[in-house]
Amino acid sequence: MSTYRNQKSESETRLSPPKGGERSSQHPKADAKSKEFSKSGPNKGSKGKPWLKKSASDDGPYYIYGLHTVEAAFNNPDRKRHTLVVTQNALRRLEERNVTIDVPIESKSPRDIDRMVSKDAVHQGILLLVDPLPEYDASELEEGTLVLALDQVTDPHNVGAILRSAVALGADAVVTTTRHAPEEGGVLAKAASGALDMLKHVRVPNMSRFVGEMQKMGYQAIALDSEGPASLEDTPFTYKTLLVLGSEGKGVREGVRKNCDALARLDMPGPIKSLNVSNAAILSLYVARMKMGLS
């Protein structure tokens, strides 16, 4: 069953999250523990990558922003919403799109909203305070057909673009690792342009084990690898497919590759033979749909 982890009380949700949509435990002892963990725990080495997930205790309310992102969150019954911070012009845009606003509204000037988010955030005059989405696991994908898994892809802009492509091409879910992957937050939500609220985003602690769980449910696991013995177009597909893509540079890790049923490569006719992972994802999903006969 889907559950919320570390849900906040109504009084806690009224507290403003830190600037830029990053989440905090908002408790001195917990903050100290988090700082200690970040120095000595699994997050060591993530300097310069503030979007990397630190620990489960960091989950809590955060701001999402942008017209499409906020509209999708209002249309998602699984999204718990708290407060809408909005300019008068942006509020009119939401009303013109027939968005049902079911939370308290705080009217702010564009300059006030600028101070509530990170410097480069394109907020369009709209912030929505939300809880993280429910956690999903492999068992909820049993009835699916096409699933995309990302093995330690860390850039939230890439993952957001992949989520958007996955929705556009009718994938049932996008799977990321619990560690070495972007946490759910404002940057990821904005990059996904609403897609985060339109499909299942599954997080798994062990990608290799997850591949095995999917195989037991009838999925064929195909890992994308530049050294694959056949092109993806020439690879046989079954009626249930799990596509596995890795980070740029490292690719899919060896332990995960070994558990997959097939390795396949993307052949490029031009002089540049490699693709950004988000471009590779959309091309892989398109080829998969054609090979599987999905309309």
mmCIF file with all atom_site columns, N, CA and C in Angstrom, residues 12 37 45 64 71 98 127 131 169 181 231 262 265 274 283:
data_model
loop_
_atom_site.group_PDB
_atom_site.id
_atom_site.type_symbol
_atom_site.label_atom_id
_atom_site.label_alt_id
_atom_site.label_comp_id
_atom_site.label_asym_id
_atom_site.label_entity_id
_atom_site.label_seq_id
_atom_site.pdbx_PDB_ins_code
_atom_site.Cartn_x
_atom_site.Cartn_y
_atom_site.Cartn_z
_atom_site.occupancy
_atom_site.B_iso_or_equiv
_atom_site.pdbx_formal_charge
_atom_site.auth_seq_id
_atom_site.auth_comp_id
_atom_site.auth_asym_id
_atom_site.auth_atom_id
_atom_site.pdbx_PDB_model_num
ATOM 1  N N  . GLU A 1 12  ? 2.864   22.105 11.793  1.00 0.00 ? 12  GLU A N  1
ATOM 2  C CA . GLU A 1 12  ? 4.194   22.106 11.192  1.00 0.00 ? 12  GLU A CA 1
ATOM 3  C C  . GLU A 1 12  ? 4.147   22.567 9.752   1.00 0.00 ? 12  GLU A C  1
ATOM 4  N N  . PHE A 1 37  ? 25.280  13.184 10.031  1.00 0.00 ? 37  PHE A N  1
ATOM 5  C CA . PHE A 1 37  ? 25.114  12.123 9.040   1.00 0.00 ? 37  PHE A CA 1
ATOM 6  C C  . PHE A 1 37  ? 25.750  12.517 7.721   1.00 0.00 ? 37  PHE A C  1
ATOM 7  N N  . GLY A 1 45  ? 30.719  12.803 -0.077  1.00 0.00 ? 45  GLY A N  1
ATOM 8  C CA . GLY A 1 45  ? 31.103  12.854 -1.481  1.00 0.00 ? 45  GLY A CA 1
ATOM 9  C C  . GLY A 1 45  ? 30.084  13.534 -2.346  1.00 0.00 ? 45  GLY A C  1
ATOM 10 N N  . ILE A 1 64  ? 6.655   23.700 -4.567  1.00 0.00 ? 64  ILE A N  1
ATOM 11 C CA . ILE A 1 64  ? 6.796   23.513 -6.003  1.00 0.00 ? 64  ILE A CA 1
ATOM 12 C C  . ILE A 1 64  ? 6.345   24.813 -6.650  1.00 0.00 ? 64  ILE A C  1
ATOM 13 N N  . GLU A 1 71  ? -0.477  23.306 -11.440 1.00 0.00 ? 71  GLU A N  1
ATOM 14 C CA . GLU A 1 71  ? -1.754  22.815 -11.970 1.00 0.00 ? 71  GLU A CA 1
ATOM 15 C C  . GLU A 1 71  ? -1.837  21.292 -11.865 1.00 0.00 ? 71  GLU A C  1
ATOM 16 N N  . ASN A 1 98  ? -9.368  26.760 -15.050 1.00 0.00 ? 98  ASN A N  1
ATOM 17 C CA . ASN A 1 98  ? -10.368 26.008 -14.279 1.00 0.00 ? 98  ASN A CA 1
ATOM 18 C C  . ASN A 1 98  ? -9.745  25.109 -13.215 1.00 0.00 ? 98  ASN A C  1
ATOM 19 N N  . LEU A 1 127 ? 3.662   29.590 -6.067  1.00 0.00 ? 127 LEU A N  1
ATOM 20 C CA . LEU A 1 127 ? 4.289   28.582 -5.210  1.00 0.00 ? 127 LEU A CA 1
ATOM 21 C C  . LEU A 1 127 ? 3.185   27.780 -4.539  1.00 0.00 ? 127 LEU A C  1
ATOM 22 N N  . ASP A 1 131 ? 3.263   18.195 0.450   1.00 0.00 ? 131 ASP A N  1
ATOM 23 C CA . ASP A 1 131 ? 3.985   17.064 1.021   1.00 0.00 ? 131 ASP A CA 1
ATOM 24 C C  . ASP A 1 131 ? 4.557   16.223 -0.110  1.00 0.00 ? 131 ASP A C  1
ATOM 25 N N  . LEU A 1 169 ? 5.174   9.510  -23.541 1.00 0.00 ? 169 LEU A N  1
ATOM 26 C CA . LEU A 1 169 ? 5.224   8.259  -24.283 1.00 0.00 ? 169 LEU A CA 1
ATOM 27 C C  . LEU A 1 169 ? 4.502   7.118  -23.565 1.00 0.00 ? 169 LEU A C  1
ATOM 28 N N  . ALA A 1 181 ? 20.404  9.745  -6.280  1.00 0.00 ? 181 ALA A N  1
ATOM 29 C CA . ALA A 1 181 ? 19.323  10.159 -7.182  1.00 0.00 ? 181 ALA A CA 1
ATOM 30 C C  . ALA A 1 181 ? 18.724  11.431 -6.606  1.00 0.00 ? 181 ALA A C  1
ATOM 31 N N  . SER A 1 231 ? 21.591  -3.708 -31.549 1.00 0.00 ? 231 SER A N  1
ATOM 32 C CA . SER A 1 231 ? 20.920  -2.423 -31.382 1.00 0.00 ? 231 SER A CA 1
ATOM 33 C C  . SER A 1 231 ? 19.567  -2.652 -30.718 1.00 0.00 ? 231 SER A C  1
ATOM 34 N N  . ALA A 1 262 ? 18.859  -8.753 -21.268 1.00 0.00 ? 262 ALA A N  1
ATOM 35 C CA . ALA A 1 262 ? 19.532  -8.406 -22.515 1.00 0.00 ? 262 ALA A CA 1
ATOM 36 C C  . ALA A 1 262 ? 20.226  -7.062 -22.377 1.00 0.00 ? 262 ALA A C  1
ATOM 37 N N  . ARG A 1 265 ? 22.217  -1.525 -27.471 1.00 0.00 ? 265 ARG A N  1
ATOM 38 C CA . ARG A 1 265 ? 22.844  -0.223 -27.696 1.00 0.00 ? 265 ARG A CA 1
ATOM 39 C C  . ARG A 1 265 ? 21.954  0.631  -28.591 1.00 0.00 ? 265 ARG A C  1
ATOM 40 N N  . SER A 1 274 ? 27.059  9.338  -28.973 1.00 0.00 ? 274 SER A N  1
ATOM 41 C CA . SER A 1 274 ? 26.464  9.209  -27.650 1.00 0.00 ? 274 SER A CA 1
ATOM 42 C C  . SER A 1 274 ? 25.409  10.282 -27.447 1.00 0.00 ? 274 SER A C  1
ATOM 43 N N  . LEU A 1 283 ? 14.310  8.274  -26.704 1.00 0.00 ? 283 LEU A N  1
ATOM 44 C CA . LEU A 1 283 ? 14.485  7.436  -27.892 1.00 0.00 ? 283 LEU A CA 1
ATOM 45 C C  . LEU A 1 283 ? 14.234  5.969  -27.556 1.00 0.00 ? 283 LEU A C  1
#
